[in-house]
Structure formats: structure tokens, C-alpha cells
mmCIF file of C-alpha atoms in Angstrom:
data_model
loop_
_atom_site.group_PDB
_atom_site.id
_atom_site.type_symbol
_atom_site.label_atom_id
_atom_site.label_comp_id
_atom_site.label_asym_id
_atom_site.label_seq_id
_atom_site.Cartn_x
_atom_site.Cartn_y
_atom_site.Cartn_z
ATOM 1 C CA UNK A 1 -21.082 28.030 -17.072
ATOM 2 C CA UNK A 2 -22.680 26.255 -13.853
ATOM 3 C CA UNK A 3 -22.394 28.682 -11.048
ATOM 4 C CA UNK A 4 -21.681 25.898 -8.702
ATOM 5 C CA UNK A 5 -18.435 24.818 -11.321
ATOM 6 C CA UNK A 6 -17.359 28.246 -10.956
ATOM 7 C CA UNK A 7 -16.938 27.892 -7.689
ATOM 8 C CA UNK A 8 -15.343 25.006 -7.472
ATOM 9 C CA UNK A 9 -12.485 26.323 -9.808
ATOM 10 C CA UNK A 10 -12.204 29.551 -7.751
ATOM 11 C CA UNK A 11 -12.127 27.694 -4.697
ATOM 12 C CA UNK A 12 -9.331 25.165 -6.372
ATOM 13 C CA UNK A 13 -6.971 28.451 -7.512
ATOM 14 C CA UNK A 14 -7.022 30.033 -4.073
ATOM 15 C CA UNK A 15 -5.888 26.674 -2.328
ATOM 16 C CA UNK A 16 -3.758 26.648 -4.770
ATOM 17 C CA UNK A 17 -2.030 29.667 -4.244
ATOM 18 C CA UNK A 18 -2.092 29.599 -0.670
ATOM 19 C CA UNK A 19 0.016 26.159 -0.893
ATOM 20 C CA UNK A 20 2.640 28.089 -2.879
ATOM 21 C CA UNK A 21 2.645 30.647 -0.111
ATOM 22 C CA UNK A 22 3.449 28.020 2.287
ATOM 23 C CA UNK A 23 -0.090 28.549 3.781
ATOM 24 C CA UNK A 24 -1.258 24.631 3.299
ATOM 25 C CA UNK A 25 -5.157 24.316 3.486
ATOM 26 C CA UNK A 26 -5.776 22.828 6.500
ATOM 27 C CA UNK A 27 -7.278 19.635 4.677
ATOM 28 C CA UNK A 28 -5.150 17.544 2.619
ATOM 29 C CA UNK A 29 -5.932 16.457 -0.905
ATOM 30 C CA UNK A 30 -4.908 12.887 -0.822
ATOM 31 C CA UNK A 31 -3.941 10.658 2.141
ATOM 32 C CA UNK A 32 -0.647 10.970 3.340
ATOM 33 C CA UNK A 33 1.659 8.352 1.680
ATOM 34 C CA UNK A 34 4.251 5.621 3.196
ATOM 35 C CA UNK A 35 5.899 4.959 -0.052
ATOM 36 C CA UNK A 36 6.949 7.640 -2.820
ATOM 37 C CA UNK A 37 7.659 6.469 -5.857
ATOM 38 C CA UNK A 38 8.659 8.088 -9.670
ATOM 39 C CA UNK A 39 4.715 6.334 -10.595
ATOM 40 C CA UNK A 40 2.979 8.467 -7.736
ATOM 41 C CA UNK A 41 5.286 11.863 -8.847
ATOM 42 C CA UNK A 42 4.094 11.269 -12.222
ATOM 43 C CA UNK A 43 1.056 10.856 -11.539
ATOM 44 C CA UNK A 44 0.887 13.489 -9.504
ATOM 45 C CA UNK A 45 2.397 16.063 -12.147
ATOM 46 C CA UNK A 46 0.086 14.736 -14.622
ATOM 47 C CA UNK A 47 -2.452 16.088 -12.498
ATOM 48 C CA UNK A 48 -0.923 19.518 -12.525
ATOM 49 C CA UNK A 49 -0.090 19.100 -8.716
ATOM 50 C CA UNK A 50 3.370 20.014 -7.052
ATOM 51 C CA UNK A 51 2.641 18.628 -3.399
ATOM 52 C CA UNK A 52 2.639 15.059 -1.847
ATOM 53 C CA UNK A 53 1.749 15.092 1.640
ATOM 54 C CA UNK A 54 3.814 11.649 3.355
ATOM 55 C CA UNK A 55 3.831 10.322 7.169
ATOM 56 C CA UNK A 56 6.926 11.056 9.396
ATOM 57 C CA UNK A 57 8.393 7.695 8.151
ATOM 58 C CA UNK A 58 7.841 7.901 4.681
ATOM 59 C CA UNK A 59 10.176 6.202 2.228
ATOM 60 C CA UNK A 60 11.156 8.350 -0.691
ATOM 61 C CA UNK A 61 12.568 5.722 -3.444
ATOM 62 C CA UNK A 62 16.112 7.049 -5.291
ATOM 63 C CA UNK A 63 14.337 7.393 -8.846
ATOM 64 C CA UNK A 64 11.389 9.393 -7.243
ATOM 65 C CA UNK A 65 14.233 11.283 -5.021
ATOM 66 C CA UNK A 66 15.812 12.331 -8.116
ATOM 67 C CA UNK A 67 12.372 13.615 -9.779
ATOM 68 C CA UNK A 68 11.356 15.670 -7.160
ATOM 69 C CA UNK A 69 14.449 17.660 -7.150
ATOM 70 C CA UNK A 70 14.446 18.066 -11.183
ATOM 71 C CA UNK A 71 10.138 19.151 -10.989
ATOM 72 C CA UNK A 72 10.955 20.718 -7.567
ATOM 73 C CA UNK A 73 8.094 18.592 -6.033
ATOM 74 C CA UNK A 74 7.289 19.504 -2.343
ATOM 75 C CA UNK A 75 7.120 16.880 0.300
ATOM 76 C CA UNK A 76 5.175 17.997 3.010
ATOM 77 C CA UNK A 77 4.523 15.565 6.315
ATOM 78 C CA UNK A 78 0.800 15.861 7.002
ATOM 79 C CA UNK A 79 -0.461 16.897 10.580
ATOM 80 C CA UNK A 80 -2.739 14.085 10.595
ATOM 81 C CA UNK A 81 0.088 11.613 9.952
ATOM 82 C CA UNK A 82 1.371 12.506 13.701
ATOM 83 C CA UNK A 83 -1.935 11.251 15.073
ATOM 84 C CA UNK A 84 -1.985 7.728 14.211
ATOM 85 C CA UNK A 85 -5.355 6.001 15.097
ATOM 86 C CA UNK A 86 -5.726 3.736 17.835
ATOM 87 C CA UNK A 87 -4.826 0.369 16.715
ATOM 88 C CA UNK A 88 -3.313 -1.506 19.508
ATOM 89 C CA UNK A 89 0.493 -1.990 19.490
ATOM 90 C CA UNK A 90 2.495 -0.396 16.802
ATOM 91 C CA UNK A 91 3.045 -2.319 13.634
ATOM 92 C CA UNK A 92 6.530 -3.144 12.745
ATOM 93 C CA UNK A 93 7.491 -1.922 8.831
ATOM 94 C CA UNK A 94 9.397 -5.578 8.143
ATOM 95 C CA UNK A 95 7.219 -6.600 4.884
ATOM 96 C CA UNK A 96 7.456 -10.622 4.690
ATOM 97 C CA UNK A 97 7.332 -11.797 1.088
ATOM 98 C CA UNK A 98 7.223 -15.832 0.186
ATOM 99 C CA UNK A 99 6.705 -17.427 -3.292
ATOM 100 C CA UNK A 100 6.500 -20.993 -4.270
ATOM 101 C CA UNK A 101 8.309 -22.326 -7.428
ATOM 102 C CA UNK A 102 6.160 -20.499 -10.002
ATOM 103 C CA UNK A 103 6.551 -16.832 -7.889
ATOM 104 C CA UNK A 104 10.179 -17.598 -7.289
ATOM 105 C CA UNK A 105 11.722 -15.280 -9.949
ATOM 106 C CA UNK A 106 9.316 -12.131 -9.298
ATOM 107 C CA UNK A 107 9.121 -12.627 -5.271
ATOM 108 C CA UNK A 108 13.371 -11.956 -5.868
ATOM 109 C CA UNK A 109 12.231 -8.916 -7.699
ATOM 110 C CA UNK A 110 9.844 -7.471 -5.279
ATOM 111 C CA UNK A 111 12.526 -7.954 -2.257
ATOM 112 C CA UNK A 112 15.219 -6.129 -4.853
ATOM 113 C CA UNK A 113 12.808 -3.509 -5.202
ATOM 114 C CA UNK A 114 11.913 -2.951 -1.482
ATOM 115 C CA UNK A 115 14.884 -3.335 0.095
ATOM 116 C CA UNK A 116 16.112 -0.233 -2.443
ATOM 117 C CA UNK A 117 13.149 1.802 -1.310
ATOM 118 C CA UNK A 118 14.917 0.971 2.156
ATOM 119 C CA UNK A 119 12.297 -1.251 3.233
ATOM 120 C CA UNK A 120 13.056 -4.116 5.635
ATOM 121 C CA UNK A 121 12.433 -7.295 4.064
ATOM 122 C CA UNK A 122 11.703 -10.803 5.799
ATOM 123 C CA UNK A 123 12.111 -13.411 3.186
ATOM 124 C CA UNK A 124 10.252 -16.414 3.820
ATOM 125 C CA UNK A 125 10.938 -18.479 0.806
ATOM 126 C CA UNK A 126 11.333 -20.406 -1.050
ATOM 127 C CA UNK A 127 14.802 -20.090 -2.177
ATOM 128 C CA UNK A 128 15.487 -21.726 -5.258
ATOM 129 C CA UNK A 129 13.009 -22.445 -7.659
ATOM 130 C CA UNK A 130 12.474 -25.838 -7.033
ATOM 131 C CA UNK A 131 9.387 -27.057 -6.965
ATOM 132 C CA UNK A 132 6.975 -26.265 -3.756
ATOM 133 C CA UNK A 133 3.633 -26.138 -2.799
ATOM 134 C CA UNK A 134 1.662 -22.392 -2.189
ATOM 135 C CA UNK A 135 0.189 -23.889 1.182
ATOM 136 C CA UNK A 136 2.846 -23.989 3.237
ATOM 137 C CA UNK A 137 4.570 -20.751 1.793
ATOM 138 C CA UNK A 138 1.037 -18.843 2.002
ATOM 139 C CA UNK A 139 0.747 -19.890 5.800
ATOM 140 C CA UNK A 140 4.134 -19.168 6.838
ATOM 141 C CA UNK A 141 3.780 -15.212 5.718
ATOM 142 C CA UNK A 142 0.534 -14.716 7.157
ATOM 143 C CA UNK A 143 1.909 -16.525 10.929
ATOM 144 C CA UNK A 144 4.763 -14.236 10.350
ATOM 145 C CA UNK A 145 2.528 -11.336 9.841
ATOM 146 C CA UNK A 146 0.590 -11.896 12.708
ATOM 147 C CA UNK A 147 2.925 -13.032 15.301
ATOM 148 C CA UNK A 148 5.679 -10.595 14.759
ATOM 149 C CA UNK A 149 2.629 -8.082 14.401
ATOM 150 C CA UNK A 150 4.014 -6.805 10.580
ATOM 151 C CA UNK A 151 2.194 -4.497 8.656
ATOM 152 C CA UNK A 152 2.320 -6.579 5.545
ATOM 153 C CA UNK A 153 3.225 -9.921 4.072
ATOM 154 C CA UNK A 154 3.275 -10.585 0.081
ATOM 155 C CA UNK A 155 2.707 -13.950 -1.106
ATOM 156 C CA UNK A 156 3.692 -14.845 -5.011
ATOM 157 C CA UNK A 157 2.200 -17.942 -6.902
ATOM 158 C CA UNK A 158 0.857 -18.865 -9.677
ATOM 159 C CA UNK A 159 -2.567 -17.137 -9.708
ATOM 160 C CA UNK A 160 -2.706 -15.380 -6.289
ATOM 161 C CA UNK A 161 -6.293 -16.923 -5.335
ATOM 162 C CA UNK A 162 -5.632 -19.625 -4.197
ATOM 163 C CA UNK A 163 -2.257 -18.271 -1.730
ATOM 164 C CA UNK A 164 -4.890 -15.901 -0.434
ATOM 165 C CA UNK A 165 -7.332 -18.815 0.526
ATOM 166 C CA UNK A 166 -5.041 -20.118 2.470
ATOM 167 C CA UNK A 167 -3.471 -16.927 3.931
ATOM 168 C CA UNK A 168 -7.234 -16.069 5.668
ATOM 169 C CA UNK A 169 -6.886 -19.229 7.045
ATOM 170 C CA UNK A 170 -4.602 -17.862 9.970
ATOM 171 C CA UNK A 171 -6.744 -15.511 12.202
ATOM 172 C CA UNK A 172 -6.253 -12.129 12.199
ATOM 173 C CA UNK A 173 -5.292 -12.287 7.895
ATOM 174 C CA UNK A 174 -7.018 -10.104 5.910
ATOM 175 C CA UNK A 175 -5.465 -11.375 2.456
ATOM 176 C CA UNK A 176 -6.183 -10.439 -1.015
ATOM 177 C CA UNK A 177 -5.335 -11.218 -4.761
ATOM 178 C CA UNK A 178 -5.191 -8.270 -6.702
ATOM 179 C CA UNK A 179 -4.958 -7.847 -10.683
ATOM 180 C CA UNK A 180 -4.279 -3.978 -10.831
ATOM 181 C CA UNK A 181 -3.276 -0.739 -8.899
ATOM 182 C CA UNK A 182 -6.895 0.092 -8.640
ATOM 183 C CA UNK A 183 -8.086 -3.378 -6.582
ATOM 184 C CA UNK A 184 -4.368 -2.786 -4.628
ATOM 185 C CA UNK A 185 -5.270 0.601 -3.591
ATOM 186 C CA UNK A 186 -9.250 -0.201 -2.211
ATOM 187 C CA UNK A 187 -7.814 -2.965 -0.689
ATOM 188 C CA UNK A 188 -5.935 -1.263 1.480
ATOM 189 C CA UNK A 189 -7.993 1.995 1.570
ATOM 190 C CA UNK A 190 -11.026 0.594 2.946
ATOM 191 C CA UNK A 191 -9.946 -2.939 4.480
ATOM 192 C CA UNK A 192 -7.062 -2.423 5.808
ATOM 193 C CA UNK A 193 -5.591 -5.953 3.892
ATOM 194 C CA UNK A 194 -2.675 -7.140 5.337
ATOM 195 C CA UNK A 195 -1.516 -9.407 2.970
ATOM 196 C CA UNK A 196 -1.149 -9.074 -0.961
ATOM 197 C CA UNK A 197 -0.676 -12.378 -3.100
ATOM 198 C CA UNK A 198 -0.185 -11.750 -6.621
ATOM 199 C CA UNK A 199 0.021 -14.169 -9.471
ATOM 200 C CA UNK A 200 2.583 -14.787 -12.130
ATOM 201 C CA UNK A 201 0.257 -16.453 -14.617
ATOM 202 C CA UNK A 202 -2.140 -13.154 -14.080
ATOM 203 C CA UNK A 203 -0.114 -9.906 -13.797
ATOM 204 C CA UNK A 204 3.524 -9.100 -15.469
ATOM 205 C CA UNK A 205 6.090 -8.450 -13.412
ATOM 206 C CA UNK A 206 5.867 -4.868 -14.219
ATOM 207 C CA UNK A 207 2.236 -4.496 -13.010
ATOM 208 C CA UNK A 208 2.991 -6.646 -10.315
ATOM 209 C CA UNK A 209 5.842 -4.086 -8.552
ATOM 210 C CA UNK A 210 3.136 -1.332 -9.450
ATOM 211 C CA UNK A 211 0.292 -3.217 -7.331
ATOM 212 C CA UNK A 212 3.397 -3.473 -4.756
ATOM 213 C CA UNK A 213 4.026 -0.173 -4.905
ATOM 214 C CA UNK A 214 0.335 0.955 -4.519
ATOM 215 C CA UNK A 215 -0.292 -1.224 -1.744
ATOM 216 C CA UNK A 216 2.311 -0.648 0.356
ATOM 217 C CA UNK A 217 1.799 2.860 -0.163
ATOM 218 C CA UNK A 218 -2.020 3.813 0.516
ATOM 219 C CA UNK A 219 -3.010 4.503 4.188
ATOM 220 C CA UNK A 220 -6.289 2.697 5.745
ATOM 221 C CA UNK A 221 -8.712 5.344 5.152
ATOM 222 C CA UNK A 222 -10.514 4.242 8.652
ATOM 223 C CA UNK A 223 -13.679 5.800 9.753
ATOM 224 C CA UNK A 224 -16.695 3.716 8.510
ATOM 225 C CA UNK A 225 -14.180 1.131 7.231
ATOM 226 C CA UNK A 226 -12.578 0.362 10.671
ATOM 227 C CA UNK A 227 -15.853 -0.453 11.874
ATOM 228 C CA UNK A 228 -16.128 -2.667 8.728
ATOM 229 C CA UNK A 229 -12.801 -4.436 9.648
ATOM 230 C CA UNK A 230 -14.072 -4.804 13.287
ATOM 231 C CA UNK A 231 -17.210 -6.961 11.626
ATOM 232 C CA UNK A 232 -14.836 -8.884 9.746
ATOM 233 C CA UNK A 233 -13.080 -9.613 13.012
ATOM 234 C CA UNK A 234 -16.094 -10.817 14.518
ATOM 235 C CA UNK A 235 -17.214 -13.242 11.774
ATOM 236 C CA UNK A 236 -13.603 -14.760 12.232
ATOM 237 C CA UNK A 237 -14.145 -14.747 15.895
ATOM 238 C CA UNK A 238 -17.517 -16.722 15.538
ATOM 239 C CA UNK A 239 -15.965 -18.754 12.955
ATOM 240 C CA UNK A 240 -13.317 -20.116 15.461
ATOM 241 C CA UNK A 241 -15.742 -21.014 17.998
ATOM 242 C CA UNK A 242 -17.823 -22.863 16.019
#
């Protein structure tokens, strides 16, 4: 067996073991999470892991409340989470979420599902699913967003694309469409996105409180990515004075 593997293994039992002592390895394994839910336990058990480190505020869901006392899962809030970066004035938690007629159904969903997390939800619309155009729903979240400084806005439509077009219209948006957990997750990760639009005629609704889920829940990894956001600033900066 590679020498260098055996190491790797030895170091992974001890670190193991000192966790079960209570003596935490100064470094932890994955980001500290915002949003626990019976996906990331499972996930995490799958992995043969017994430890989620969350920030101070973390939300703990009642279905992944209920798994971590039957698999005895530890929460543990992570030193770093008590540091946050510097990023000007602190973010308020209110998630804004707007659909048009097509998102109508699922954006109902997503505001069931957050508000049981305990999430504070700003619903922007619309409100019945008549029919109503993604423009003026996409723009409303993202001025939300940024002028009640919110750390996220959701936008539901028919295919996502085109809500997020519009949403990085308003300066200061960094909007996405995402397809999966795994595009969710970057997006957050290593741009920092600050508003998700998802599409009905694209993703289930299934997948689509998983991306949801993800999103909300994966920390900006900063670093060498803030100073990627910064750039992205400064195009939209140049943009507006042009």
C-alpha cells in the first residue's frame, strides 16, 4: 500500500478519535452550515461522519432535529463561525422569494418549507396564479435584496434563465439559475450569489427544495473568491458609467 495513503488513513483515525474525546481538530472538515437539514445528516452518515460543525445562528429543520437525536449526531458551532469576515453591514436572514404564474405553485412550497425551518420569509408575489410576467417579479426580489440588504432572494419561473437575466440587471445582484445541488452549492461557495431562480419546466419540485436547501445552506468560501466577487463588482461599476 502507498506509504503516503497510509498516512492519510492514520492521520484520518486519530482526528477521529480525538473528536469523540471532545478534543475537535482545530480545522474543520466542511464549512460551517446555516441550514441543517435530514439531506445534509444523511449525507453526512453516509459518509461515516457523526459531526456537523453550524454558525451561532444555524437553523436545525424538525425532520433533521429528530435524526440527530435517533443517530446521536453532534452539532458543534465552529470557532471560525464567530469571526465573520468583513463585509460591510450585517445581512438580514429575511429570504425574499417571487414567482410568476408558471412558479406560482412551487414558490408556495419553498415559503412552506422555509418558514418551517424557521426562516423569515418576504413574499413578493405573485399571489394567485394568474397570469404574470417574470420581469417585474425578477426585479422586485433582487431591489428587495439589495435595499433591505437580505442575504438572499429566490425567484421561480418557468426556466430560471431568463428571471436571472433580469435579476443582474439591478446592481449589486449576483443571480443564478441552477439545475442541481452541485451548481447551487459552487454558486454560493465561490460567488457568493445572492439570488437563486429556479425553473419549473427544468427541475421537479423535489430537486428544486434540495437546490433551496443547498443554497441557503453553504457559506461563501471567501479568500481568492472575494477578490473574484470584488472584480465582478467592478465590471458592474464600469458598466454603469458607461
Amino acid at each position: 500500500m502507498d506509504e503516503g495513503l497510509i498516512q492519510r488513513i492514520v492521520a484520518e483515525v486519530v482526528r477521529r478519535l480525538k473528536a469523540l474525546e471532545g478534543m475537535v481538530a482545530s480545522e474543520a472538515v466542511d464549512p460551517p452550515v446555516r441550514l441543517v437539514t435530514e439531506e445534509l445528516i444523511r449525507s453526512v452518515i453516509k459518509r461515516g461522519g457523526d459531526t456537523i460543525y453550524v454558525t451561532a445562528n444555524a437553523i436545525v429543520t424538525p425532520l433533521a432535529r429528530d435524526l440527530v437525536r435517533q443517530q446521536k449526531i453532534r452539532l458543534i458551532v465552529s470557532a471560525d463561525a464567530a469571526v465573520a469576515e468583513d463585509r460591510g453591514p450585517r445581512q438580514s436572514g429575511i429570504v425574499a422569494v417571487g414567482a410568476d404564474h408558471k412558479g406560482f405553485e412551487l414558490k408556495n412550497q419553498i415559503v412552506q418549507m422555509l418558514q418551517g425551518a424557521g426562516r423569515e420569509v418576504m413574499d413578493c408575489g405573485v399571489h394567485s396564479p394568474q397570469e404574470t410576467s417574470y420581469v417585474g417579479v425578477a426585479k422586485k426580489v433582487a431591489d428587495v435584496v439589495v435595499q433591505e440588504n437580505l442575504m438572499a432572494g429566490i425567484v421561480v419561473d418557468g426556466g430560471g434563465t431568463a428571471a436571472a437575466m433580469v435579476a443582474n440587471k439591478v446592481k449589486g445582484i449576483r443571480a443564478v439559475s441552477c439545475h442541481d445541488v452541485t451548481s447551487a452549492k459552487f454558486a454560493r461557495a465561490h460567488v457568493d450569489a445572492n439570488v437563486l431562480c429556479l425553473g419549473v419546466g427544468v427541475v421537479g419540485n423535489t430537486v428544486a427544495k434540495e437546490i433551496v436547501a443547498t443554497w441557503l445552506s453553504t457559506p461563501f468560501e471567501g479568500g481568492r473568491y472575494a477578490t473574484r466577487v470584488r472584480e465582478i463588482g467592478e465590471v458592474e461599476g464600469t458598466d454603469q458609467d458607461q
